[in-house]
mmCIF file of C-alpha atoms in Angstrom:
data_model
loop_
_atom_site.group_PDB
_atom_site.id
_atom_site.type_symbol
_atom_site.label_atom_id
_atom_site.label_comp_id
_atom_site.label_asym_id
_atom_site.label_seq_id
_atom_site.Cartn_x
_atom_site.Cartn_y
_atom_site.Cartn_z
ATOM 1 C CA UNK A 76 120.258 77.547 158.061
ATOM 2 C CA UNK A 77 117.488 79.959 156.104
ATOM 3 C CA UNK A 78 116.840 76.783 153.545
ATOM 4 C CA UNK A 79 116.675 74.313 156.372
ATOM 5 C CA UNK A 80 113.828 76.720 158.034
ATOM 6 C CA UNK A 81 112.011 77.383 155.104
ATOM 7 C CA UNK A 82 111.584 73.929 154.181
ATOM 8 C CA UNK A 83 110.395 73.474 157.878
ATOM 9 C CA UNK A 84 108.325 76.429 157.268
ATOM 10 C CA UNK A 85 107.249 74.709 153.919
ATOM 11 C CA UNK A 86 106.292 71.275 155.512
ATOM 12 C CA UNK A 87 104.589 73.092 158.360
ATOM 13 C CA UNK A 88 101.967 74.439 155.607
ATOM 14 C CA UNK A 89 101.620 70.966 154.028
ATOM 15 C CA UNK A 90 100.659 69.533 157.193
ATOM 16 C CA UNK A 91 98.575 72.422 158.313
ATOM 17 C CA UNK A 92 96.810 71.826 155.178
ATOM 18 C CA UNK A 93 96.320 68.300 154.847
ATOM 19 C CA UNK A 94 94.819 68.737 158.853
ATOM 20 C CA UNK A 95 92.295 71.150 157.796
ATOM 21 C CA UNK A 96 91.419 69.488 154.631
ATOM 22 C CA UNK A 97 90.852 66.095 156.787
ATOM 23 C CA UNK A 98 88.695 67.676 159.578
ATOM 24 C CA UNK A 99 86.837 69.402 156.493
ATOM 25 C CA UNK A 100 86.102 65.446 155.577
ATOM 26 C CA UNK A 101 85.489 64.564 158.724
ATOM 27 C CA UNK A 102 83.053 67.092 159.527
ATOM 28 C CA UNK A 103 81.018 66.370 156.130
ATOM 29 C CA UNK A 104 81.007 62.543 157.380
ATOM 30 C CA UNK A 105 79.817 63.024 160.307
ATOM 31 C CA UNK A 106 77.169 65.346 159.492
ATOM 32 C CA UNK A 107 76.205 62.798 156.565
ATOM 33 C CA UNK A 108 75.828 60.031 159.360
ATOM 34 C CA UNK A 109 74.048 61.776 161.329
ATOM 35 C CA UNK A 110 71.408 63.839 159.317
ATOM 36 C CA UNK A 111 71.009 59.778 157.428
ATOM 37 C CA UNK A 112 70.311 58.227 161.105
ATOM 38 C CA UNK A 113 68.269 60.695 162.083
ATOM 39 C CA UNK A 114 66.233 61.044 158.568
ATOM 40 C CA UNK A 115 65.763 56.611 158.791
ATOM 41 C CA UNK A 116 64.677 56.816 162.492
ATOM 42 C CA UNK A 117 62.096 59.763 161.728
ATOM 43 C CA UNK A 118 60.747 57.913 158.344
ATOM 44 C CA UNK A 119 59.565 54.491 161.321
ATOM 45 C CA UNK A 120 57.535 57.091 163.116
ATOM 46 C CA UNK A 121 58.510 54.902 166.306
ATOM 47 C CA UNK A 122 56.975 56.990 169.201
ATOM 48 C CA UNK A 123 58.007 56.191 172.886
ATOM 49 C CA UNK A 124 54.690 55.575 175.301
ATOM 50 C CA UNK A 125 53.075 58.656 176.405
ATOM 51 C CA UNK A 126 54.238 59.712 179.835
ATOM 52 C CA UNK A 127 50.559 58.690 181.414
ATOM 53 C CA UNK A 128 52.204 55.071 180.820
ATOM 54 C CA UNK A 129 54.549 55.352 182.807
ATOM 55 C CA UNK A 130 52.464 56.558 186.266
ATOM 56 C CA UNK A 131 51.312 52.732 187.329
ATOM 57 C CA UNK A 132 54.761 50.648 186.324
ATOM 58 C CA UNK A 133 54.309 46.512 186.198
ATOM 59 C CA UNK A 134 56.096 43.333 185.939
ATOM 60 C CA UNK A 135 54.422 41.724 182.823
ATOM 61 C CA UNK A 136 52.946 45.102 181.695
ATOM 62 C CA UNK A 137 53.837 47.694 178.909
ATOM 63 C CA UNK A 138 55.754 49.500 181.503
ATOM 64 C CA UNK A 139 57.720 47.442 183.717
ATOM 65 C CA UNK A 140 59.946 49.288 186.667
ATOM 66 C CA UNK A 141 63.571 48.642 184.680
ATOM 67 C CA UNK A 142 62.088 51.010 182.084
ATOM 68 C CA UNK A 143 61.398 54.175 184.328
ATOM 69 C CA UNK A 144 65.228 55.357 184.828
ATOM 70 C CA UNK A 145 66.112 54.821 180.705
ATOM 71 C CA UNK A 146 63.141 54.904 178.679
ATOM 72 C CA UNK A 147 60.532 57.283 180.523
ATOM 73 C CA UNK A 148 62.746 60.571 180.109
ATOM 74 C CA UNK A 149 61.620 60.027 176.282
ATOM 75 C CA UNK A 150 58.481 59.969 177.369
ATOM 76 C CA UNK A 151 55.745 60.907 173.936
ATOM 77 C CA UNK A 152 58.760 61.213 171.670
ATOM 78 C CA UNK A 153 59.170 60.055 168.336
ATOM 79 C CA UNK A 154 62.409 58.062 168.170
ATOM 80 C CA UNK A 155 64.930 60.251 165.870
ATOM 81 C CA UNK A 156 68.404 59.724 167.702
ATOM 82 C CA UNK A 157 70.673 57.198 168.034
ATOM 83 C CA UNK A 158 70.424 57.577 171.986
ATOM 84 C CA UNK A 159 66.655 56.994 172.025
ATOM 85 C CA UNK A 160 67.220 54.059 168.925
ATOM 86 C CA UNK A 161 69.295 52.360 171.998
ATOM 87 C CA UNK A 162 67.774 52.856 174.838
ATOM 88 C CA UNK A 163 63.919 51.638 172.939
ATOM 89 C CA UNK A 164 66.367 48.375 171.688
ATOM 90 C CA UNK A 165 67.978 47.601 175.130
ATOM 91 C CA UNK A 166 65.698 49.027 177.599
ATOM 92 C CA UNK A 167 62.054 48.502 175.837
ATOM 93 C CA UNK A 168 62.038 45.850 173.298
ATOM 94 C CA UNK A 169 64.949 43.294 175.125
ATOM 95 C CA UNK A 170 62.936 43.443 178.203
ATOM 96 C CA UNK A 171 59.047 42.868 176.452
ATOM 97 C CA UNK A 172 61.540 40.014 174.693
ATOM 98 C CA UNK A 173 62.514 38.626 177.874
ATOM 99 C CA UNK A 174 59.514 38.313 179.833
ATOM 100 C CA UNK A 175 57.972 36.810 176.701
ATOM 101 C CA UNK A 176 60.642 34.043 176.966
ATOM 102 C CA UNK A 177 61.417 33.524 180.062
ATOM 103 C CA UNK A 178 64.944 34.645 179.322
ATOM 104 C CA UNK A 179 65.705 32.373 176.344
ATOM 105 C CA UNK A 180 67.438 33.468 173.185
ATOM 106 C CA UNK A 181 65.846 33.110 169.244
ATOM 107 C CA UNK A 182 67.865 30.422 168.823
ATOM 108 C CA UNK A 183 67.004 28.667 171.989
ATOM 109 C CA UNK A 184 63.208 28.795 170.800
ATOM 110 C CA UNK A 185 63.875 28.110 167.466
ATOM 111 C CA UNK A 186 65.410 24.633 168.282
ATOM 112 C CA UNK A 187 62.789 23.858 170.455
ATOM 113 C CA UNK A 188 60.423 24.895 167.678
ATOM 114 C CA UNK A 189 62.130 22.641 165.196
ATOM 115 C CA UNK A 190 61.725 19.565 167.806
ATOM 116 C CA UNK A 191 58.132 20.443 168.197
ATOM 117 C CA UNK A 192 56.551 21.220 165.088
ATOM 118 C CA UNK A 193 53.146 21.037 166.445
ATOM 119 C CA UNK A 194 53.242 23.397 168.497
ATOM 120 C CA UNK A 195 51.507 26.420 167.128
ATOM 121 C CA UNK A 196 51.862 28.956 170.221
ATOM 122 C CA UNK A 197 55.816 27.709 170.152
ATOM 123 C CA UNK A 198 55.793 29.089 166.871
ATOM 124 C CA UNK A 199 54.460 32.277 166.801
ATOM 125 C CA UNK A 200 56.504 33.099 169.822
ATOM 126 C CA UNK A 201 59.707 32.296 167.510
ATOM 127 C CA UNK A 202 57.764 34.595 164.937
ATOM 128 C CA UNK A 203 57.103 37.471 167.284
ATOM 129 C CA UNK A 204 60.942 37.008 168.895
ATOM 130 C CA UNK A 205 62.628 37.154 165.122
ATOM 131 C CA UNK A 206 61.008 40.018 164.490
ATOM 132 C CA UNK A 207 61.118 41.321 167.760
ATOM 133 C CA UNK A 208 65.114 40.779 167.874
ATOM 134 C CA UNK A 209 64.962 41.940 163.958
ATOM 135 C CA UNK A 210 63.948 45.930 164.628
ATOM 136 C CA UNK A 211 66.374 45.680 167.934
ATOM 137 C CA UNK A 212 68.966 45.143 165.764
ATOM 138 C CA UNK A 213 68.296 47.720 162.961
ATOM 139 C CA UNK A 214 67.783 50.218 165.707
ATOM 140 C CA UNK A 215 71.177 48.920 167.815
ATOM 141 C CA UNK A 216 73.038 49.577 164.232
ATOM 142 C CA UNK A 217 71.489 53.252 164.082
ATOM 143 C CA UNK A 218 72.828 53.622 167.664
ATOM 144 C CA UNK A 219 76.312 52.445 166.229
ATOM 145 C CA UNK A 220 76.154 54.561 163.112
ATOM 146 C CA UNK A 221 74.913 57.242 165.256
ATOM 147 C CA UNK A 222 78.064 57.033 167.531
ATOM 148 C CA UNK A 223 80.045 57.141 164.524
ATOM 149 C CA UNK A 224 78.894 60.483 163.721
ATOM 150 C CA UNK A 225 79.617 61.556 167.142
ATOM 151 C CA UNK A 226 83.308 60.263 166.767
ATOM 152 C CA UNK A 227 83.992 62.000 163.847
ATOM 153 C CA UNK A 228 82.588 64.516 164.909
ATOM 154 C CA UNK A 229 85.080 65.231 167.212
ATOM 155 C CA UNK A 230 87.962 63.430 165.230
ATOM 156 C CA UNK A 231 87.153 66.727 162.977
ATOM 157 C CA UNK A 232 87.391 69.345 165.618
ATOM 158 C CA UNK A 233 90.752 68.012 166.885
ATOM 159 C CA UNK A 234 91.886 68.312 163.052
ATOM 160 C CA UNK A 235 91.063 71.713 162.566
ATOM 161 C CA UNK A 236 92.653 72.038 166.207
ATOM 162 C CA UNK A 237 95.961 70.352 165.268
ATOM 163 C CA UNK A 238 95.741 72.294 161.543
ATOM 164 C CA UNK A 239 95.208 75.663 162.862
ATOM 165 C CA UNK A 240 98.057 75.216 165.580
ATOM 166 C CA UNK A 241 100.238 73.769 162.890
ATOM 167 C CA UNK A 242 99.564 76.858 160.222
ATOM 168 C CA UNK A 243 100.185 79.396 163.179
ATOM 169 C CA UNK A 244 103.487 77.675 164.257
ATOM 170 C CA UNK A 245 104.703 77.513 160.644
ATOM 171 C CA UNK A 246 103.794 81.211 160.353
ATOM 172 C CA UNK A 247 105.966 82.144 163.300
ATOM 173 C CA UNK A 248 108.900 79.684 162.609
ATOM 174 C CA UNK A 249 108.829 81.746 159.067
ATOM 175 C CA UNK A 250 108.376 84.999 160.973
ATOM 176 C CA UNK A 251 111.235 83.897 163.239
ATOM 177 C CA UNK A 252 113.393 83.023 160.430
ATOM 178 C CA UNK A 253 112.821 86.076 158.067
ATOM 179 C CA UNK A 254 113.867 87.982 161.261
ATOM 180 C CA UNK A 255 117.079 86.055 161.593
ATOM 181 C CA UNK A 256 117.791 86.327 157.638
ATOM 182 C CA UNK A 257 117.112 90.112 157.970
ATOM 183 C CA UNK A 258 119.576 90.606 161.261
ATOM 184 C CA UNK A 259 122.272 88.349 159.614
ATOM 185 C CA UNK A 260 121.950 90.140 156.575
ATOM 186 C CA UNK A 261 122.187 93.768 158.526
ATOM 187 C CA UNK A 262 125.486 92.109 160.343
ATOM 188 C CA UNK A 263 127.114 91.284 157.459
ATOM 189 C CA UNK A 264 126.852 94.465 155.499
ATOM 190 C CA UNK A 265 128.324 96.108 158.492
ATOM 191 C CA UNK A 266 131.441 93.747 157.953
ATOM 192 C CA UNK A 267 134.296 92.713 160.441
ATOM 193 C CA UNK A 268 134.501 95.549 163.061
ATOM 194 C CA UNK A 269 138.161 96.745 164.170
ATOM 195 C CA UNK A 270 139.608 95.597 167.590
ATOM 196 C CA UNK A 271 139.727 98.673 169.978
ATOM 197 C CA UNK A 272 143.140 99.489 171.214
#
């Protein structure tokens, strides 16, 4: 009985320990990811349009009406988060990309391009869409490492969560135990008591 609960006792501490070791890891990745994201974004000095943009909102303009509710809460800011690296992809450049094309895809305008290599203005709207769809993609993979960060983030707090609960139950299951070893041992030096008559 006492071997069987201090190896539980014993395992208990190698779990607690491998559980704070691994939200310790955790935590370090997920600041890494995050202070890289952020340090990339703020290197592009990408700045959001100053909020006087946003006053006078038009189809076919800088600042159409689908960009008030996402994009004008950032407003003058630089773009250093993967929240503001997503909404500039989905919710600034996708929608200048759109209205460019008329809805069509790269690829679309790229085969047309191939089947009409005269046309000059056909081209440079494939040239302007590539790169266009190029930065929206770097900034889309920020987003993604940025949400990464944010997972393991929390993957580490849960870890040290799970470690700390695991080292305190050990501690009382060995508390527990030593307390049973020390009343067994009490009973037995008293030895067998008499029968009353």
């Amino acid at each position: 009985m006492r071997r069987n609960s201090h190896l539980t006792a014993i395992a208990g501490f190698a779990l607690a320990a491998i559980l704070l070791a691994a939200g310790g890891l955790l935590l370090w990745g997920s600041t890494y990811t995050h202070n890289m994201v952020h340090n990339q974004l703020a290197a592009q000095q990408i700045f959001f349009p100053p909020k006087a943009a946003f006053a006078h909102p038009e189809a076919g303009t800088e600042i159409t009406p689908s960009m008030i509710p996402s994009v004008s809460q950032y407003a003058g800011q630089q773009l250093v988060t993967g929240q503001q690296a997503q909404s500039y992809a989905d919710n600034f450049i996708a929608v200048h990309i759109t209205n460019m094309t008329g809805g069509k895809t790269y690829a679309q305008l790229s085969a047309a391009s191939l089947a009409q290599p005269d046309n000059t203005k056909l081209a440079g709207e494939v040239a302007t869409v590539f790169k266009g769809e190029t930065l929206r993609s770097i900034l889309l993979n920020a987003f993604g490492w940025w949400k990464v960060s944010q997972i393991t983030y929390i993957a580490s707090l849960a870890a040290f969560g799970l470690g700390g609960l695991t080292l305190l139950a050990s501690l009382f299951g060995l508390t527990v135990g030593r307390k049973d070893e020390i009343t067994h041992e009490a009973i037995s030096a008293e030895g067998p008591k008499s029968p009353t008559a």
